[in-house]
Amino acid sequence: MFRILAVMLVLVQANSTRSLPAVDVKAADIQATVKQEIATKTTDIPIRTVDAGGQHIGVAVVHREKGAGPNNAAIHDKVSEVYQITEGSGTFVTGGELVNPQRRENTSETVTQLSGPGIGGSGIKGGVSRRVAKGDMVIIPAGTSHGFSEIQESITYTVVRIDPARVIKLK
């Protein structure tokens, strides 16, 4: 988590022309959000999205249950993401082509609250697969297809979303 916050700080300082207040995302907030996701069977809940002086930066947490197969593959047009695995493991795929690609509606909650405009799919054909586990980080540039092909054990990861187009609503 420290590495993610350090990356965010560098990005904010590099593009900021005015002093903005720092924003804390406490471990208790992350854990409460994971509990909410499990209770409501929700996968991705944003915790905070802030104006970081030229771009929006969001912090979310994602929880996926063991055994989940290919799902929620995506390409985000404008938003880059940084994942840090906090629990569990899975097989993560980047690159390649989306299977059954569908452009997301600009008014959908996924676009306005989570990851901005883009395309969703049921999986990825081709691409690079790698096993990710607790402590690992993955940087996913905007325009890169990505998704889990398999969840070996329930997985939880934080997501930092860098939104230079400021399409994600502040929270």
PDB file of C-alpha atoms in Angstrom:
ATOM      1  CA  MET A   1       0.000   0.000   0.000  1.00  0.00           C
ATOM      2  CA  PHE A   2       2.907   2.332   0.784  1.00  0.00           C
ATOM      3  CA  ARG A   3       4.254   1.945  -2.762  1.00  0.00           C
ATOM      4  CA  ILE A   4       0.904   2.867  -4.262  1.00  0.00           C
ATOM      5  CA  LEU A   5       0.667   5.974  -2.115  1.00  0.00           C
ATOM      6  CA  ALA A   6       4.233   6.935  -3.051  1.00  0.00           C
ATOM      7  CA  VAL A   7       3.388   6.624  -6.776  1.00  0.00           C
ATOM      8  CA  MET A   8       0.295   8.764  -6.241  1.00  0.00           C
ATOM      9  CA  LEU A   9       2.337  11.405  -4.422  1.00  0.00           C
ATOM     10  CA  VAL A  10       4.884  11.627  -7.248  1.00  0.00           C
ATOM     11  CA  LEU A  11       2.097  11.977  -9.845  1.00  0.00           C
ATOM     12  CA  VAL A  12       0.357  14.669  -7.838  1.00  0.00           C
ATOM     13  CA  GLN A  13       3.552  16.650  -7.240  1.00  0.00           C
ATOM     14  CA  ALA A  14       4.607  16.434 -10.888  1.00  0.00           C
ATOM     15  CA  ASN A  15       1.347  17.908 -12.202  1.00  0.00           C
ATOM     16  CA  SER A  16       0.176  20.141  -9.403  1.00  0.00           C
ATOM     17  CA  THR A  17       0.395  23.917  -9.632  1.00  0.00           C
ATOM     18  CA  ARG A  18      -1.455  24.565  -6.394  1.00  0.00           C
ATOM     19  CA  SER A  19      -1.238  23.017  -2.980  1.00  0.00           C
ATOM     20  CA  LEU A  20      -4.006  20.522  -2.333  1.00  0.00           C
ATOM     21  CA  PRO A  21      -4.726  18.747   0.932  1.00  0.00           C
ATOM     22  CA  ALA A  22      -3.435  15.220   1.379  1.00  0.00           C
ATOM     23  CA  VAL A  23      -6.056  12.492   1.588  1.00  0.00           C
ATOM     24  CA  ASP A  24      -5.812   9.490   3.880  1.00  0.00           C
ATOM     25  CA  VAL A  25      -7.307   6.121   3.037  1.00  0.00           C
ATOM     26  CA  LYS A  26      -7.212   4.193   6.286  1.00  0.00           C
ATOM     27  CA  ALA A  27      -6.831   0.419   6.583  1.00  0.00           C
ATOM     28  CA  ALA A  28     -10.133   0.406   8.484  1.00  0.00           C
ATOM     29  CA  ASP A  29     -11.867   1.969   5.449  1.00  0.00           C
ATOM     30  CA  ILE A  30     -10.397  -0.676   3.162  1.00  0.00           C
ATOM     31  CA  GLN A  31     -11.433  -3.540   5.482  1.00  0.00           C
ATOM     32  CA  ALA A  32     -14.946  -2.135   5.926  1.00  0.00           C
ATOM     33  CA  THR A  33     -15.298  -1.901   2.147  1.00  0.00           C
ATOM     34  CA  VAL A  34     -14.164  -5.523   1.699  1.00  0.00           C
ATOM     35  CA  LYS A  35     -16.763  -6.633   4.273  1.00  0.00           C
ATOM     36  CA  GLN A  36     -19.411  -4.637   2.388  1.00  0.00           C
ATOM     37  CA  GLU A  37     -18.387  -6.263  -0.915  1.00  0.00           C
ATOM     38  CA  ILE A  38     -18.616  -9.757   0.560  1.00  0.00           C
ATOM     39  CA  ALA A  39     -21.987  -9.047   2.216  1.00  0.00           C
ATOM     40  CA  THR A  40     -23.513  -7.486  -0.912  1.00  0.00           C
ATOM     41  CA  LYS A  41     -21.694  -9.686  -3.460  1.00  0.00           C
ATOM     42  CA  THR A  42     -20.300  -6.510  -5.053  1.00  0.00           C
ATOM     43  CA  THR A  43     -16.897  -6.765  -6.728  1.00  0.00           C
ATOM     44  CA  ASP A  44     -15.467  -3.232  -6.945  1.00  0.00           C
ATOM     45  CA  ILE A  45     -16.287  -0.340  -4.616  1.00  0.00           C
ATOM     46  CA  PRO A  46     -14.540   3.044  -4.805  1.00  0.00           C
ATOM     47  CA  ILE A  47     -13.410   4.391  -1.441  1.00  0.00           C
ATOM     48  CA  ARG A  48     -12.203   7.855  -2.485  1.00  0.00           C
ATOM     49  CA  THR A  49     -11.727   9.790  -5.724  1.00  0.00           C
ATOM     50  CA  VAL A  50     -10.047  13.161  -5.376  1.00  0.00           C
ATOM     51  CA  ASP A  51      -8.946  16.124  -7.472  1.00  0.00           C
ATOM     52  CA  ALA A  52      -5.188  15.706  -7.529  1.00  0.00           C
ATOM     53  CA  GLY A  53      -4.366  18.908  -9.405  1.00  0.00           C
ATOM     54  CA  GLY A  54      -4.838  18.153 -13.092  1.00  0.00           C
ATOM     55  CA  GLN A  55      -6.238  14.641 -12.784  1.00  0.00           C
ATOM     56  CA  HIS A  56      -8.537  12.641 -10.580  1.00  0.00           C
ATOM     57  CA  ILE A  57      -7.051   9.809  -8.554  1.00  0.00           C
ATOM     58  CA  GLY A  58      -9.285   7.136  -7.116  1.00  0.00           C
ATOM     59  CA  VAL A  59      -8.699   4.407  -4.580  1.00  0.00           C
ATOM     60  CA  ALA A  60     -10.926   1.339  -4.579  1.00  0.00           C
ATOM     61  CA  VAL A  61     -10.818  -2.186  -3.282  1.00  0.00           C
ATOM     62  CA  VAL A  62     -11.850  -5.310  -5.182  1.00  0.00           C
ATOM     63  CA  HIS A  63     -12.736  -8.722  -3.787  1.00  0.00           C
ATOM     64  CA  ARG A  64     -13.243 -11.781  -5.999  1.00  0.00           C
ATOM     65  CA  GLU A  65     -14.196 -15.233  -4.725  1.00  0.00           C
ATOM     66  CA  LYS A  66     -12.194 -18.432  -5.298  1.00  0.00           C
ATOM     67  CA  GLY A  67     -13.105 -20.289  -8.445  1.00  0.00           C
ATOM     68  CA  ALA A  68     -14.319 -17.279 -10.394  1.00  0.00           C
ATOM     69  CA  GLY A  69     -13.406 -17.906 -14.007  1.00  0.00           C
ATOM     70  CA  PRO A  70     -12.821 -15.446 -16.802  1.00  0.00           C
ATOM     71  CA  ASN A  71     -14.932 -12.396 -16.122  1.00  0.00           C
ATOM     72  CA  ASN A  72     -14.885  -8.650 -16.196  1.00  0.00           C
ATOM     73  CA  ALA A  73     -12.102  -8.321 -18.734  1.00  0.00           C
ATOM     74  CA  ALA A  74     -11.798  -4.694 -19.751  1.00  0.00           C
ATOM     75  CA  ILE A  75     -10.035  -1.936 -21.609  1.00  0.00           C
ATOM     76  CA  HIS A  76     -10.218   1.561 -20.110  1.00  0.00           C
ATOM     77  CA  ASP A  77      -9.897   4.316 -22.715  1.00  0.00           C
ATOM     78  CA  LYS A  78      -8.439   7.013 -20.443  1.00  0.00           C
ATOM     79  CA  VAL A  79      -7.859   5.569 -16.968  1.00  0.00           C
ATOM     80  CA  SER A  80      -4.690   3.746 -15.909  1.00  0.00           C
ATOM     81  CA  GLU A  81      -4.774   1.426 -12.897  1.00  0.00           C
ATOM     82  CA  VAL A  82      -2.326   0.130 -10.306  1.00  0.00           C
ATOM     83  CA  TYR A  83      -3.309  -3.072  -8.480  1.00  0.00           C
ATOM     84  CA  GLN A  84      -1.747  -4.255  -5.237  1.00  0.00           C
ATOM     85  CA  ILE A  85      -2.772  -7.717  -4.109  1.00  0.00           C
ATOM     86  CA  THR A  86      -3.471  -7.719  -0.365  1.00  0.00           C
ATOM     87  CA  GLU A  87      -4.828 -11.287  -0.009  1.00  0.00           C
ATOM     88  CA  GLY A  88      -5.129 -14.398  -2.149  1.00  0.00           C
ATOM     89  CA  SER A  89      -3.984 -15.208  -5.664  1.00  0.00           C
ATOM     90  CA  GLY A  90      -5.129 -15.514  -9.248  1.00  0.00           C
ATOM     91  CA  THR A  91      -4.060 -15.688 -12.865  1.00  0.00           C
ATOM     92  CA  PHE A  92      -4.081 -12.214 -14.398  1.00  0.00           C
ATOM     93  CA  VAL A  93      -3.968 -11.586 -18.149  1.00  0.00           C
ATOM     94  CA  THR A  94      -2.975  -8.384 -19.963  1.00  0.00           C
ATOM     95  CA  GLY A  95      -2.822  -7.564 -23.660  1.00  0.00           C
ATOM     96  CA  GLY A  96      -4.491  -9.662 -26.322  1.00  0.00           C
ATOM     97  CA  GLU A  97      -8.069  -9.187 -27.534  1.00  0.00           C
ATOM     98  CA  LEU A  98     -11.276  -9.001 -25.537  1.00  0.00           C
ATOM     99  CA  VAL A  99     -13.769 -11.840 -26.054  1.00  0.00           C
ATOM    100  CA  ASN A 100     -17.322 -10.579 -26.757  1.00  0.00           C
ATOM    101  CA  PRO A 101     -16.342  -6.888 -26.520  1.00  0.00           C
ATOM    102  CA  GLN A 102     -19.113  -4.463 -25.583  1.00  0.00           C
ATOM    103  CA  ARG A 103     -18.690  -0.681 -25.330  1.00  0.00           C
ATOM    104  CA  ARG A 104     -19.844   0.526 -21.912  1.00  0.00           C
ATOM    105  CA  GLU A 105     -22.645   3.098 -21.783  1.00  0.00           C
ATOM    106  CA  ASN A 106     -21.249   6.525 -20.853  1.00  0.00           C
ATOM    107  CA  THR A 107     -23.912   6.903 -18.160  1.00  0.00           C
ATOM    108  CA  SER A 108     -23.247   3.516 -16.522  1.00  0.00           C
ATOM    109  CA  GLU A 109     -21.980   3.429 -12.947  1.00  0.00           C
ATOM    110  CA  THR A 110     -18.847   1.607 -14.116  1.00  0.00           C
ATOM    111  CA  VAL A 111     -17.971   4.572 -16.345  1.00  0.00           C
ATOM    112  CA  THR A 112     -18.914   7.409 -13.970  1.00  0.00           C
ATOM    113  CA  GLN A 113     -17.835   5.898 -10.631  1.00  0.00           C
ATOM    114  CA  LEU A 114     -15.071   3.372 -11.376  1.00  0.00           C
ATOM    115  CA  SER A 115     -12.991   3.337 -14.523  1.00  0.00           C
ATOM    116  CA  GLY A 116     -14.239   5.805 -17.114  1.00  0.00           C
ATOM    117  CA  PRO A 117     -15.214   4.983 -20.701  1.00  0.00           C
ATOM    118  CA  GLY A 118     -14.095   1.709 -22.174  1.00  0.00           C
ATOM    119  CA  ILE A 119     -15.003  -1.763 -23.315  1.00  0.00           C
ATOM    120  CA  GLY A 120     -15.922  -4.838 -21.283  1.00  0.00           C
ATOM    121  CA  GLY A 121     -15.632  -8.454 -22.321  1.00  0.00           C
ATOM    122  CA  SER A 122     -16.111 -11.991 -21.066  1.00  0.00           C
ATOM    123  CA  GLY A 123     -12.402 -12.830 -21.246  1.00  0.00           C
ATOM    124  CA  ILE A 124      -9.166 -12.267 -23.138  1.00  0.00           C
ATOM    125  CA  LYS A 125      -7.866 -14.207 -26.152  1.00  0.00           C
ATOM    126  CA  GLY A 126      -4.082 -14.187 -26.317  1.00  0.00           C
ATOM    127  CA  GLY A 127      -2.279 -11.813 -24.007  1.00  0.00           C
ATOM    128  CA  VAL A 128       0.254 -12.441 -21.262  1.00  0.00           C
ATOM    129  CA  SER A 129      -0.781 -14.535 -18.248  1.00  0.00           C
ATOM    130  CA  ARG A 130       0.896 -14.319 -14.887  1.00  0.00           C
ATOM    131  CA  ARG A 131       0.100 -15.565 -11.400  1.00  0.00           C
ATOM    132  CA  VAL A 132      -0.343 -12.728  -8.912  1.00  0.00           C
ATOM    133  CA  ALA A 133      -0.362 -13.167  -5.143  1.00  0.00           C
ATOM    134  CA  LYS A 134      -0.259 -11.190  -1.906  1.00  0.00           C
ATOM    135  CA  GLY A 135       2.223  -8.318  -2.126  1.00  0.00           C
ATOM    136  CA  ASP A 136       2.389  -8.224  -5.943  1.00  0.00           C
ATOM    137  CA  MET A 137       1.585  -5.076  -7.914  1.00  0.00           C
ATOM    138  CA  VAL A 138       0.507  -4.677 -11.528  1.00  0.00           C
ATOM    139  CA  ILE A 139       0.472  -1.385 -13.476  1.00  0.00           C
ATOM    140  CA  ILE A 140      -2.137  -1.348 -16.250  1.00  0.00           C
ATOM    141  CA  PRO A 141      -1.830   1.587 -18.683  1.00  0.00           C
ATOM    142  CA  ALA A 142      -4.999   3.019 -20.243  1.00  0.00           C
ATOM    143  CA  GLY A 143      -5.848   1.129 -23.442  1.00  0.00           C
ATOM    144  CA  THR A 144      -4.479  -2.230 -22.199  1.00  0.00           C
ATOM    145  CA  SER A 145      -6.886  -5.168 -22.017  1.00  0.00           C
ATOM    146  CA  HIS A 146      -6.807  -6.899 -18.642  1.00  0.00           C
ATOM    147  CA  GLY A 147      -8.687  -9.366 -16.472  1.00  0.00           C
ATOM    148  CA  PHE A 148      -8.456 -12.497 -14.361  1.00  0.00           C
ATOM    149  CA  SER A 149      -8.671 -15.835 -16.145  1.00  0.00           C
ATOM    150  CA  GLU A 150      -8.770 -17.768 -12.862  1.00  0.00           C
ATOM    151  CA  ILE A 151      -8.997 -17.077  -9.136  1.00  0.00           C
ATOM    152  CA  GLN A 152      -7.031 -19.792  -7.302  1.00  0.00           C
ATOM    153  CA  GLU A 153      -8.056 -18.510  -3.862  1.00  0.00           C
ATOM    154  CA  SER A 154     -10.295 -15.598  -2.922  1.00  0.00           C
ATOM    155  CA  ILE A 155      -8.402 -12.464  -3.855  1.00  0.00           C
ATOM    156  CA  THR A 156      -8.530  -8.908  -2.554  1.00  0.00           C
ATOM    157  CA  TYR A 157      -6.622  -6.033  -4.095  1.00  0.00           C
ATOM    158  CA  THR A 158      -6.521  -2.286  -3.870  1.00  0.00           C
ATOM    159  CA  VAL A 159      -6.818  -0.285  -7.081  1.00  0.00           C
ATOM    160  CA  VAL A 160      -5.404   3.163  -7.660  1.00  0.00           C
ATOM    161  CA  ARG A 161      -7.032   4.745 -10.714  1.00  0.00           C
ATOM    162  CA  ILE A 162      -5.275   7.627 -12.464  1.00  0.00           C
ATOM    163  CA  ASP A 163      -7.791   9.647 -14.448  1.00  0.00           C
ATOM    164  CA  PRO A 164      -6.143  12.519 -16.393  1.00  0.00           C
ATOM    165  CA  ALA A 165      -9.409  13.252 -18.283  1.00  0.00           C
ATOM    166  CA  ARG A 166     -11.274  13.658 -14.966  1.00  0.00           C
ATOM    167  CA  VAL A 167     -14.186  11.494 -16.099  1.00  0.00           C
ATOM    168  CA  ILE A 168     -14.650   9.662 -12.778  1.00  0.00           C
ATOM    169  CA  LYS A 169     -16.821  11.531 -10.261  1.00  0.00           C
ATOM    170  CA  LEU A 170     -15.186  12.806  -7.081  1.00  0.00           C
ATOM    171  CA  LYS A 171     -16.031  10.989  -3.876  1.00  0.00           C
TER     172      LYS A 171
END
